[in-house]
Structure formats: structure tokens, C-alpha cells
XYZ file of C-alpha atoms in Angstrom:
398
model
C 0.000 0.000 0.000
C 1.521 3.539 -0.871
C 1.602 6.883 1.195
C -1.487 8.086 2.164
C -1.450 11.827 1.337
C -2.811 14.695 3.525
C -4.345 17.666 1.730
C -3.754 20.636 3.871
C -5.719 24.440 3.981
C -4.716 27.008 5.898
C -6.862 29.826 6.831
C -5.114 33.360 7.155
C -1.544 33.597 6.363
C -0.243 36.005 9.352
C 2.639 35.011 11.372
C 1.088 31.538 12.751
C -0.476 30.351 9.674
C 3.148 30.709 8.114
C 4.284 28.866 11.108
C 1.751 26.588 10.974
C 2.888 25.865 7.019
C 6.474 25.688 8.192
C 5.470 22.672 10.243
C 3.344 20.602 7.642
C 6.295 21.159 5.300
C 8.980 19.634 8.690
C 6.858 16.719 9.175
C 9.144 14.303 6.236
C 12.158 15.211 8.103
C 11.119 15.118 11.614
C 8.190 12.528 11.923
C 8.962 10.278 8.797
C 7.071 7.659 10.334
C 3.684 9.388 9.564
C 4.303 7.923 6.060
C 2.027 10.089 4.583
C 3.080 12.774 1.758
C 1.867 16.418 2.837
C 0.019 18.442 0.107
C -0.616 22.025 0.760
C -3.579 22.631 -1.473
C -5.406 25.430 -0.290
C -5.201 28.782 1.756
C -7.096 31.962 2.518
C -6.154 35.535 2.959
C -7.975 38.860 2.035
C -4.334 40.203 1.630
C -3.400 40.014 -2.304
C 0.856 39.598 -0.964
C 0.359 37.082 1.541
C -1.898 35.077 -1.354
C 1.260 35.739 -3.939
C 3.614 34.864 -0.831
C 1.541 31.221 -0.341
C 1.577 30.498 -3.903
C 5.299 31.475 -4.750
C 7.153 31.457 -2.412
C 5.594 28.471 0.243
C 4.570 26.259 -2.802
C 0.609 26.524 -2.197
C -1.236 25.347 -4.986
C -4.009 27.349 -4.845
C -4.573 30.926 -2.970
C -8.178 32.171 -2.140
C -10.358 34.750 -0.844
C -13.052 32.809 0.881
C -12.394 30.816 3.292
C -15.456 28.730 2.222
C -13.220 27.921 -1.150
C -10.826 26.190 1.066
C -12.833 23.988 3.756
C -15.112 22.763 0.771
C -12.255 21.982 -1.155
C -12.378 18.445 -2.172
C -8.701 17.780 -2.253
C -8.308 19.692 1.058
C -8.327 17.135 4.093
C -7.755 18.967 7.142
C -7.754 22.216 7.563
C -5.592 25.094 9.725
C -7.524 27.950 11.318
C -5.161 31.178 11.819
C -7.247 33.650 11.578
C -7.657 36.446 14.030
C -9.881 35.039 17.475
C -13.352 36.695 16.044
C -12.939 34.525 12.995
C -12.534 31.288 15.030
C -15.810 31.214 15.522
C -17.841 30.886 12.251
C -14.771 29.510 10.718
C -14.747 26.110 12.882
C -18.027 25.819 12.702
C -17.901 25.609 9.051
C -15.088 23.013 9.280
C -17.286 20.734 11.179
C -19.982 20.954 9.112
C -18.034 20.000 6.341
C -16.349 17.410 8.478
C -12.479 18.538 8.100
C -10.277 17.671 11.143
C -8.577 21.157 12.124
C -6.314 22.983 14.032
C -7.118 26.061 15.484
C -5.277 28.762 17.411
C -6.393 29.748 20.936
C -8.499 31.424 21.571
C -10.844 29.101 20.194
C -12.980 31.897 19.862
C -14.016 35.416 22.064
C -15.678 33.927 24.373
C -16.522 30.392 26.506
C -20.245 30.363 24.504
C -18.718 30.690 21.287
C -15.451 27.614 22.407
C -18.370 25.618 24.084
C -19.685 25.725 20.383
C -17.158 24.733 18.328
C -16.152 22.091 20.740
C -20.016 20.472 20.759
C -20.104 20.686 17.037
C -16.755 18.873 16.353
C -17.779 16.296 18.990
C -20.595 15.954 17.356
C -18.447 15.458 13.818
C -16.343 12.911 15.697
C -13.794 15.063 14.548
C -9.667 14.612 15.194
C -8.555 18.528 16.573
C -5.794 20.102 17.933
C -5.634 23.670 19.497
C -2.701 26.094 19.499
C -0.982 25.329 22.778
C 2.270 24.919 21.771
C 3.890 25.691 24.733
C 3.021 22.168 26.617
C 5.068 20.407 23.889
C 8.283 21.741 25.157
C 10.414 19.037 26.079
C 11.272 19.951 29.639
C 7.492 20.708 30.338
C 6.583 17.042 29.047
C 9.099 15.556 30.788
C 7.869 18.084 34.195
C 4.339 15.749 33.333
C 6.068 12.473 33.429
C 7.658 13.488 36.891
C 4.529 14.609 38.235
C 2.819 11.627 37.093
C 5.480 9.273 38.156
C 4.999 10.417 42.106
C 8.888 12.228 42.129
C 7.301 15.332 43.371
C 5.274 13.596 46.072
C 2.205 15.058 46.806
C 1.355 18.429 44.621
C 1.064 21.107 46.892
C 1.009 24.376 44.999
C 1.975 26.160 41.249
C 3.362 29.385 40.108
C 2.928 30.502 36.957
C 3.270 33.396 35.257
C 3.581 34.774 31.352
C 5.067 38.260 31.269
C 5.644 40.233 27.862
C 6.285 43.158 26.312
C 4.679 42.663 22.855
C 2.395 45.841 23.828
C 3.968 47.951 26.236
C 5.028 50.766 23.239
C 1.664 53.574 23.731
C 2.532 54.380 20.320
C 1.591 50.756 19.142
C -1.035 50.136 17.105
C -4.824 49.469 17.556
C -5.500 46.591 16.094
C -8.193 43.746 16.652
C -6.118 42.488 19.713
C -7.291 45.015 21.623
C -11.454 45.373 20.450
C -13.324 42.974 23.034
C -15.369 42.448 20.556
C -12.802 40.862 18.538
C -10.055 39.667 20.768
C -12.415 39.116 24.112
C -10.601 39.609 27.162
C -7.237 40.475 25.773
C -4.453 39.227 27.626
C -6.215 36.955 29.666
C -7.138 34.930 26.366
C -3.857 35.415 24.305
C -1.553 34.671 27.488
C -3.159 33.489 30.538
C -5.114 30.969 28.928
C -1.648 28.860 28.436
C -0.827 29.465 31.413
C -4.475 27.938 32.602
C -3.610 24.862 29.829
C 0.305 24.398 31.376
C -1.378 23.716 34.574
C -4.042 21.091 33.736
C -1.485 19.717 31.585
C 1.027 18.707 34.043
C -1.019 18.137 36.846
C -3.784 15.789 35.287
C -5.334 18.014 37.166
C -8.574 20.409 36.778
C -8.667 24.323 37.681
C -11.644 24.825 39.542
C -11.873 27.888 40.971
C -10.525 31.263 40.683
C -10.525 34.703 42.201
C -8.130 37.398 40.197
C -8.307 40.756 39.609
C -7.062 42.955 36.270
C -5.941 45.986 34.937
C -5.887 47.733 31.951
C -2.621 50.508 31.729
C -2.663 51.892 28.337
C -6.316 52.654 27.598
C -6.028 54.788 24.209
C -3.783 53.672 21.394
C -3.282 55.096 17.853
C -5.141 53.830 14.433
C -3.654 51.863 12.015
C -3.240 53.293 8.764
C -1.121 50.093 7.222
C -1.802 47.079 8.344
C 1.657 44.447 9.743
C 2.118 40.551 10.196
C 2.008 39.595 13.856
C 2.942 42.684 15.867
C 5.121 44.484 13.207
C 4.936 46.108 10.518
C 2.446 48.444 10.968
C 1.750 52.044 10.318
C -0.437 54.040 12.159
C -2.137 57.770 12.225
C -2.196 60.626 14.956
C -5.742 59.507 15.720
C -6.217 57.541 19.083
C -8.589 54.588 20.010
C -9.794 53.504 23.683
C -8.666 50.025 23.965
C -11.504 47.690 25.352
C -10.131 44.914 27.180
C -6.876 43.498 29.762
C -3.425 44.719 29.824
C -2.867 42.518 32.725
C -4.477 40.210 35.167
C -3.265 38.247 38.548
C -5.471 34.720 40.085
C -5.324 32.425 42.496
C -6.474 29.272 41.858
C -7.609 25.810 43.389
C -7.879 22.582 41.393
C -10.422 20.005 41.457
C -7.618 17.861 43.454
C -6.894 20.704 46.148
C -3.736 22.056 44.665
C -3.319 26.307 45.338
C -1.592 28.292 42.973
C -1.327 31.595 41.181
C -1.512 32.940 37.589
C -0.126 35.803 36.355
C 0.202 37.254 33.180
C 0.277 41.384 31.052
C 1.294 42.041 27.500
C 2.885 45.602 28.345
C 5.493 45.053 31.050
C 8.789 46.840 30.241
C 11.971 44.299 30.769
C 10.722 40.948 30.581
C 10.428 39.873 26.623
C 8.633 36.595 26.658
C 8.858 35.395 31.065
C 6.567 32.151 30.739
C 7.581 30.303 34.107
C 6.126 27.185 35.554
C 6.793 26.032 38.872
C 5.291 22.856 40.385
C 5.721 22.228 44.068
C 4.904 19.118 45.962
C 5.942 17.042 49.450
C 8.802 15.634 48.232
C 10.253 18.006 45.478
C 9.579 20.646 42.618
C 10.214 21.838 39.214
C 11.292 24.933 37.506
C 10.739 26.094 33.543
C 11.571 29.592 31.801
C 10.396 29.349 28.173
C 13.213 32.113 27.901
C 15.534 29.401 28.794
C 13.058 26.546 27.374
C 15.554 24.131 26.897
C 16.254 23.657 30.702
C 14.664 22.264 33.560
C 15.379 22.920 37.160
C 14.768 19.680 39.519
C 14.758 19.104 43.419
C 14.222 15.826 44.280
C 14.148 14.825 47.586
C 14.436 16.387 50.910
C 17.040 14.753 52.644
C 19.961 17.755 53.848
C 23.370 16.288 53.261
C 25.791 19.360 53.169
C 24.602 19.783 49.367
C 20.725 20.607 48.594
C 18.520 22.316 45.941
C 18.182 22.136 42.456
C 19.872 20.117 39.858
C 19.722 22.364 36.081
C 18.719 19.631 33.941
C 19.509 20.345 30.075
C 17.027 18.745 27.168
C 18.419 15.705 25.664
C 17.337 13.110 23.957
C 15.827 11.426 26.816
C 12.941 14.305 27.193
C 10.001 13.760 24.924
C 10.650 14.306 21.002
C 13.800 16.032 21.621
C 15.987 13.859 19.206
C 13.748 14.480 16.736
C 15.409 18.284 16.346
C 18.931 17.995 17.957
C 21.499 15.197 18.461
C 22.283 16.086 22.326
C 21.905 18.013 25.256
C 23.488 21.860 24.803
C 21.890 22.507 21.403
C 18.810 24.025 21.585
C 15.144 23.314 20.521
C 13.225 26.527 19.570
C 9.893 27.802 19.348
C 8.625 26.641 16.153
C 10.038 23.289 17.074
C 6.913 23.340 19.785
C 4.064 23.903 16.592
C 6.415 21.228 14.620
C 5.289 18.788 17.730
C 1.556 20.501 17.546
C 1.591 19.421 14.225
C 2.460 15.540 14.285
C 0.048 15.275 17.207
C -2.593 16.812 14.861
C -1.854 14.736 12.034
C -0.939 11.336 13.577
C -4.070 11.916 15.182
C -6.165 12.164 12.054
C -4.170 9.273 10.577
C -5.136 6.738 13.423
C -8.395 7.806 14.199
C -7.709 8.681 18.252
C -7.311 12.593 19.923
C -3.338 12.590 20.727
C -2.588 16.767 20.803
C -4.656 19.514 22.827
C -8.593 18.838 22.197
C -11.287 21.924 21.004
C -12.643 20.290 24.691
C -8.785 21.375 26.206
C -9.721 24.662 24.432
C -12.959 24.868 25.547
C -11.845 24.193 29.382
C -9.285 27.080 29.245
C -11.841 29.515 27.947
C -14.231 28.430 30.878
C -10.983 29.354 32.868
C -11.013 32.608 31.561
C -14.810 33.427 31.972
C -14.503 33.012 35.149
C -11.823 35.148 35.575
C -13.155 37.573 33.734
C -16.270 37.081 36.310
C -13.962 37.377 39.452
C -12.837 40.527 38.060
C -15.545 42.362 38.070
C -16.978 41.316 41.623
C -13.945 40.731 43.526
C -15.250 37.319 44.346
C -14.219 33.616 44.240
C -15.694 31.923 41.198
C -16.512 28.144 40.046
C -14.821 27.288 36.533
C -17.737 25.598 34.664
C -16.895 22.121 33.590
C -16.611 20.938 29.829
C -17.527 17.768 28.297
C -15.282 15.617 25.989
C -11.570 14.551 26.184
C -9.308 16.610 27.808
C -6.007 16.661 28.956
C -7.076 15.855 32.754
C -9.974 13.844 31.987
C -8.137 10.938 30.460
């Protein structure tokens, strides 16, 4: 029997759907055991340079308008969904009626309703999914799961984590859609926190189940774009200013279904960190440590026996960490980001191929949305709040 082959659309060609091309076009060198040829057939952008970019220089065979033209393409097979969070929406829904496995970006949409949604409908399509959270494919944060899971830790006690960045501190940046609620929802408690929420369940096995934060929003008027950028450059705006609409910045506690306390932290517009994502996972009998500005090392303590010499061992990737030899030959030679999406994307695909959910579910989306309703709910009363549960596979649920 030959190679099957996968017939891929991608939906909006900003920075991640050129990432999320990138990785399709990896998956012969780094996952050869898919045995299945990768065909990039279809993909959608209202901008005429990113459509002359897919076709020329990314080797996309075809380069539409409507998204429609791509999810109903015959010869398209599963489908990536890049498109700004407002899009998600109608977007996935259209996927599942046409039954095309996808991968989406997180948000899955603007808010829980709309992720609820999409999640129900692909259930409903019996429908392999992945969702864009790349960050618990890291290496040192898979193998933080298999420690946790193992017992080394002991009991789990408590978490820190936190994602600080800078991508929006400048006042002089532009408004774009990131910062409309009506677009973006809660702004940087769905673009950043929400991983944060997903790192958590992830490595615990573990539910969030209730939350009480607070959040602030520290630039409130920024200026109008009068040229629009890829990602967060690029861009040229006017003298004219805009109220932004949603969060700069929130801070949570938290307590999971199994009793474990814990913060979250995140803001888009602090001024010295450039991309802080920290875990830390404490428990009776040791704890971990991950930067993803150092992502390529783990801090362990194992053990609490004093013998002259205690604390924490730095532990450097290697091929004995989850998928690691798959991008480097040996410990001091880095992994990357898009390595992370490269991992998204076999999950996603060896997924489809068998038949069974192996990356992030739209019901792991779905639960991190819930996370951030009710944050968003805590916010504005200052009170504790239940997290609303989801149905389907998730990453805690088995």
C-alpha cells in the first residue's frame, strides 16, 4: 500500500499560519514515520501579498479569498484555522460541518459560549482537533508531566505561573483587533493566561476549579492603524487615538479540582521581561522549575534529605525528554519555538491518521476559555468563582 497523502488548507496567512505551514512542510524530516506525503492545497487571505507569498514562495497550490473555497475543497483534508480570534468562531463551525479535522489557534474563539460551540459541534463530527498550545510540547514541560505523574514530586502542593511580555507595552503601538473585546475578548487573559491555565491542567492531570483574580488595563487609548503588519510588526499608524476595550494585565489564584493552590499571572505591556513564561510545580517531596526564555532547561529538586549539598539540579534537554531527538542530536543545542508547533503538528496529524485525539482537544480549548470566563467574572466582583466544567476529552480527563 503507498503513502497516504494529507491535503492541507490554511486559513489566514499572518505570522502563525506561516508557522503553521512551516510545520506541515517539517513533518518528512522530523516525523517520517507518519508515512504520509503532505500536500498544501489550499489557503485563505484577504491580503493580495500574503496570497502571492503562499503560492510562490511556500509552494501553495491554490490561494483564495473565501475561506469557504478552502474547507469545501475536495482535495483539502484537514484544515488550519489562523485567523484572528473573532474569525474562530464561524470559521470552525464551518469546518465541522463539512467534516475537516482542524487545528485552530487559541483562543478558540471570544468567548466560553462561542469555544463551548465549536467544541459540541466537532464532537458531534467525531472530529480529530488540535488547538494552538504549543507551549506544553516543550520538552522539559513534558518531561515536568512524566515526573509529576510518576509520584517524584510527592504530593502536589502548589503552582506558580506566570507569562510576562512586552509585545504591547510601546503607547505608540497600534490598535489593532487584539485590543477590540469584541474581537479579541478579554485580551491578555485569552492570548496569554489561557496557556498558562492549559500548562497547569497539563502537568497536573489536574482540573482548575476555581478562581478569584483581579485585572488591569494601563494603556487605555492607542493610535489607528493606517497600514496594516504581520504579527505585531509592521504596521503604520495615524495621529488619531482609540480607547482600547479589554486586559493589559491580570493576577489569580487558583484551586484545582484535586486541592492544589496556585497563582496565575500574566500582562502584554510590562517593560523588561520579553517573553517570562515560568512554571513552577511544588509538591511534598520536590519541585520543578521552567523559563520558556531558557526553554531548553529544567530545574529539579528531588528529595528532601539535607546532606551538606541541597537544591536544584539544572537539567539540560536531551534526547531522553520527549521528542527532543527528533530536532537535535544532544543536550546543549537548543530546541526553539517553532520546534513546539512542529510537535503541535504531528500530534494533529498522527491523530487524524489513526483515528484517536493525541494533541490539545477543542474540549482542552474549551476548558481554558471556561478558565477565563470566570476570571473575567472574578474581576468584576472581587469574588471567588466556580470554573464551569466541559464535556469531551481533555487533557485531565483521560
Amino acid at each position: 500500500m503507498g503513502k497516504k497523502t494529507i491535503g492541507v488548507g490554511v486559513i489566514s496567512l499572518g505570522w502563525m499560519g506561516r508557522l503553521h505551514t512551516r510545520s506541515y512542510k517539517s513533518m518528512a524530516e522530523r516525523y517520517p514515520e507518519l508515512d504520509a506525503d503532505i500536500r498544501l492545497v489550499s489557503m485563505c487571505d484577504p491580503v493580495a501579498e500574503n496570497r502571492d507569498f503562499a503560492r510562490h514562495s511556500l509552494g501553495f497550490e491554490k490561494a483564495v479569498e473565501d475561506y469557504n473555497d478552502v474547507i469545501n475543497d475536495p482535495e483539502v483534508d484537514v484544515v488550519s484555522i489562523c485567523s484572528p480570534n473573532y474569525l474562530h468562531h464561524e470559521i470552525a463551525l464551518a469546518a465541522c460541518a463539512a467534516g475537516k479535522p482542524f487545528w485552530i489557534e487559541k483562543p478558540m474563539g471570544v468567548s466560553s459560549k462561542q469555544s463551548a460551540e465549536i467544541a459540541q459541534a466537532a464532537h458531534e463530527a467525531q472530529l480529530v482537533t488540535s488547538v494552538g498550545f504549543n507551549y506544553r510540547h516543550t520538552p522539559a514541560v513534558e518531561e515536568t508531566r512524566k515526573l509529576i505523574g510518576e509520584g517524584k514530586l510527592g504530593k502536589i502542593t502548589n503552582v506558580r505561573c506566570w507569562l510576562i511580555a512586552d509585545y504591547a507595552s510601546a503607547p505608540e503601538g497600534p490598535y489593532t483587533w487584539r485590543y477590540d473585546r469584541a474581537r479579541a475578548g478579554a485580551g491578555v487573559i485569552g492570548d496569554l493566561m489561557s496557556h498558562g491555565a492549559d500548562l497547569i491542567q497539563y502537568v497536573l492531570q489536574d482540573r482548575i476549579s476555581y478562581v478569584s483574580a483581579l485585572t488591569g488595563t494601563f494603556i487605555d487609548k492607542r493610535p489607528i492603524p493606517t497600514k496594516a503588519g504581520v504579527g505585531h510588526s509592521g504596521w503604520e499608524v495615524s495621529d488619531e487615538l482609540h480607547d482600547v476595550e479589554n486586559e493589559d494585565y491580570v493576577a489569580t489564584l487558583i484551586k484545582t479540582d484535586n486541592g492544589v493552590v496556585g497563582t496565575v499571572e500574566s500582562s502584554r505591556v510590562a517593560v523588561g521581561p520579553r517573553a517570562e513564561y515560568v512554571l513552577e510545580v511544588y509538591g511534598t517531596n520536590g519541585s520543578v522549575r521552567w523559563n520558556f526564555e531558557t526553554m531548553n532547561e529544567l530545574e529539579v529538586c528531588l528529595g528532601r534529605e539535607d546532606n551538606g549539598v541541597h537544591g536544584y539540579v539544572r537539567s539540560l534537554a536531551s534526547p531522553h525528554y520527549p521528542h527532543f531527538s527528533r530536532f537535535q542530536p544532544g543536550a546543549g543545542t537548543s530546541m526553539g519555538f517553532d520546534d513546539m508547533k512542529a510537535v503541535e503538528c504531528f500530534k494533529f496529524l498522527d491523530g487524524v491518521l489513526s483515528g484517536r485525539q493525541i494533541g490539545p482537544s477543542v474540549a482542552d480549548g474549551w476548558s481554558a476559555a471556561e478558565v477565563d470566563e470566570a476570571v473575567v467574572q472574578s474581576a468584576a466582583d472581587g469574588c471567588w468563582h466556580e470554573v464551569a466544567r466541559v464535556v469531551g476529552k481533555t487533557t485531565y480527563s483521560g
